[in-house]
Amino acid sequence: LIGWGECHAPSTPRVHQAIVQDLLAPVLLGQDARNVEVLWEKMYSTERTRGYSNGFYTEAIAGADIALWDLLGKSLGVPVYQLLGGKYRDTAATYTGIGGNGGALVENAQKAVADGFQVVKMGLSKGAGTNDVARVRNVAAGIVGKGQVMVDSLGAYKLGEAQHVGAQLDEIPNIAWWEDALAPEDTAGYPTLSAQMKAPIVAGEMLSNRYQLRDL
């Protein structure tokens, strides 16, 4: 049996390859592959006192972990979702990202809604001379009553800046959420921003284990 997994490796996949081959493989070889969670703990614990709790290291572990779950499902003849407690639904809502300048951006949002998407996502940047909130406002107005707008800032703002921008976003009725408003390290700022705003604040895609998620 062969289990397949994938590491999130957008920049230097050879680093992940080396971690899997040189560090994780010796931990896994000879073990009972069905002990998936036990093996995750073994892989993670090899470097926990060295401070490796994110990035390349846990991305490599994730690839091996996914492969182990796939292998377990194949050995039992069931899909992985069955191993995790069962299937809750047959369909799931999706959103799509939009881009463009000026009127083209609004048109792209309207086309996405016409195609069946109820939510679109766009960037919200900052900097001298930018007026990205106005861009968001225009898109939201173009699909109001038909769809919602998510905005993603990729960790661009400091807390004070985000509070100012967030107050403007809260004036827009069909904002779905604001994603990664603050830097990933600003775990203290996120509760303050979230408590101030009506729109949901989402974050955490850069977190890799239950301890980091617990702290956030």
Coordinates of C-alpha atoms in Angstrom, one line a residue, residues 10-131:
P10 CA 5.8 27.2 -2.5
S11 CA 9.4 28.4 -2.4
T12 CA 12.1 25.8 -1.7
P13 CA 10.7 22.3 -1.9
R14 CA 14.2 20.7 -1.7
V15 CA 14.3 21.8 2.0
H16 CA 11.2 19.8 2.7
Q17 CA 12.6 16.9 0.7
A18 CA 15.7 16.9 2.9
I19 CA 13.7 17.0 6.1
V20 CA 11.5 14.1 5.0
Q21 CA 14.5 12.0 3.9
D22 CA 17.1 12.8 6.5
L23 CA 15.0 13.5 9.6
L24 CA 11.5 12.0 9.3
A25 CA 12.1 8.8 7.4
P26 CA 14.4 7.3 10.1
V27 CA 11.7 8.1 12.7
L28 CA 9.0 6.4 10.6
L29 CA 10.7 3.4 9.1
G30 CA 9.9 0.1 10.9
Q31 CA 6.9 1.7 12.8
D32 CA 3.3 0.6 12.5
A33 CA 1.9 3.1 10.0
R34 CA -1.6 2.8 11.5
N35 CA -0.5 4.7 14.6
V36 CA -0.9 8.0 12.8
E37 CA -1.2 10.4 15.8
V38 CA 1.5 8.6 17.7
L39 CA 3.8 9.0 14.7
W40 CA 3.0 12.7 14.5
E41 CA 4.1 13.2 18.1
K42 CA 7.3 11.3 17.4
M43 CA 8.1 13.4 14.3
Y44 CA 7.3 16.7 16.1
S45 CA 9.1 15.8 19.3
T46 CA 12.5 15.2 17.5
E47 CA 13.1 18.9 17.3
R48 CA 10.8 20.5 19.9
T49 CA 13.6 21.6 22.2
R50 CA 15.4 23.3 19.2
G51 CA 12.5 25.7 18.6
Y52 CA 11.3 24.2 15.3
S53 CA 7.5 24.6 15.6
N54 CA 6.6 26.2 12.3
G55 CA 7.6 26.7 8.6
F56 CA 9.6 24.1 6.7
Y57 CA 9.7 21.7 9.6
T58 CA 6.0 21.4 10.3
E59 CA 5.1 21.6 6.6
A60 CA 7.3 18.6 6.0
I61 CA 5.6 16.7 8.9
A62 CA 2.2 17.6 7.4
G63 CA 3.1 15.9 4.1
A64 CA 4.1 12.7 6.0
D65 CA 1.1 12.9 8.2
I66 CA -1.3 13.2 5.3
A67 CA 0.3 10.3 3.7
L68 CA -0.1 8.2 6.8
W69 CA -3.8 9.1 7.0
D70 CA -4.2 8.1 3.3
L71 CA -2.4 4.8 4.0
L72 CA -4.6 4.1 7.0
G73 CA -7.8 4.7 4.9
K74 CA -6.5 2.4 2.2
S75 CA -5.7 -0.3 4.6
L76 CA -9.2 -0.2 6.0
G77 CA -10.9 0.4 2.7
V78 CA -12.6 3.6 3.9
P79 CA -12.2 7.3 3.0
V80 CA -10.2 9.4 5.4
Y81 CA -13.3 11.5 6.4
Q82 CA -14.8 8.3 7.8
L83 CA -11.7 7.9 10.1
L84 CA -12.1 11.5 11.3
G85 CA -15.7 11.0 12.4
G86 CA -17.9 10.9 9.3
K87 CA -19.2 13.2 6.5
Y88 CA -21.2 16.2 7.6
R89 CA -22.3 17.4 4.2
D90 CA -22.3 16.6 0.5
T91 CA -21.6 20.2 -0.7
A92 CA -19.7 23.2 0.6
A93 CA -20.0 26.9 -0.2
T94 CA -16.9 28.4 -2.0
Y95 CA -15.6 31.8 -2.7
T96 CA -13.4 33.2 -5.5
G97 CA -10.7 35.8 -5.6
I98 CA -11.0 38.8 -7.8
G99 CA -8.6 41.3 -9.3
G100 CA -8.5 44.2 -11.7
N101 CA -8.4 48.0 -11.6
G102 CA -11.3 50.5 -11.3
G103 CA -14.5 49.4 -13.0
A104 CA -12.9 46.1 -14.1
L105 CA -12.7 45.1 -10.5
V106 CA -16.3 45.7 -9.9
E107 CA -17.3 43.9 -13.1
N108 CA -15.2 40.9 -12.1
A109 CA -17.1 40.8 -8.8
Q110 CA -20.4 41.1 -10.5
K111 CA -19.5 38.3 -13.0
A112 CA -18.4 36.0 -10.1
V113 CA -21.8 36.5 -8.4
A114 CA -23.6 35.9 -11.7
D115 CA -21.7 32.7 -12.0
G116 CA -23.0 31.5 -8.6
F117 CA -20.5 32.7 -6.1
Q118 CA -22.0 34.3 -3.0
V119 CA -18.7 35.6 -1.7
V120 CA -15.7 37.2 -3.4
K121 CA -12.3 38.0 -1.9
M122 CA -9.9 40.9 -2.7
G123 CA -6.7 42.4 -1.4
L124 CA -6.7 45.4 1.0
S125 CA -3.3 47.0 1.1
K126 CA -1.9 50.1 2.7
G127 CA 0.6 52.9 2.0
A128 CA 0.9 56.5 1.2
G129 CA -1.5 57.6 -1.5
T130 CA -3.5 54.4 -1.5
N131 CA -7.3 54.4 -1.0

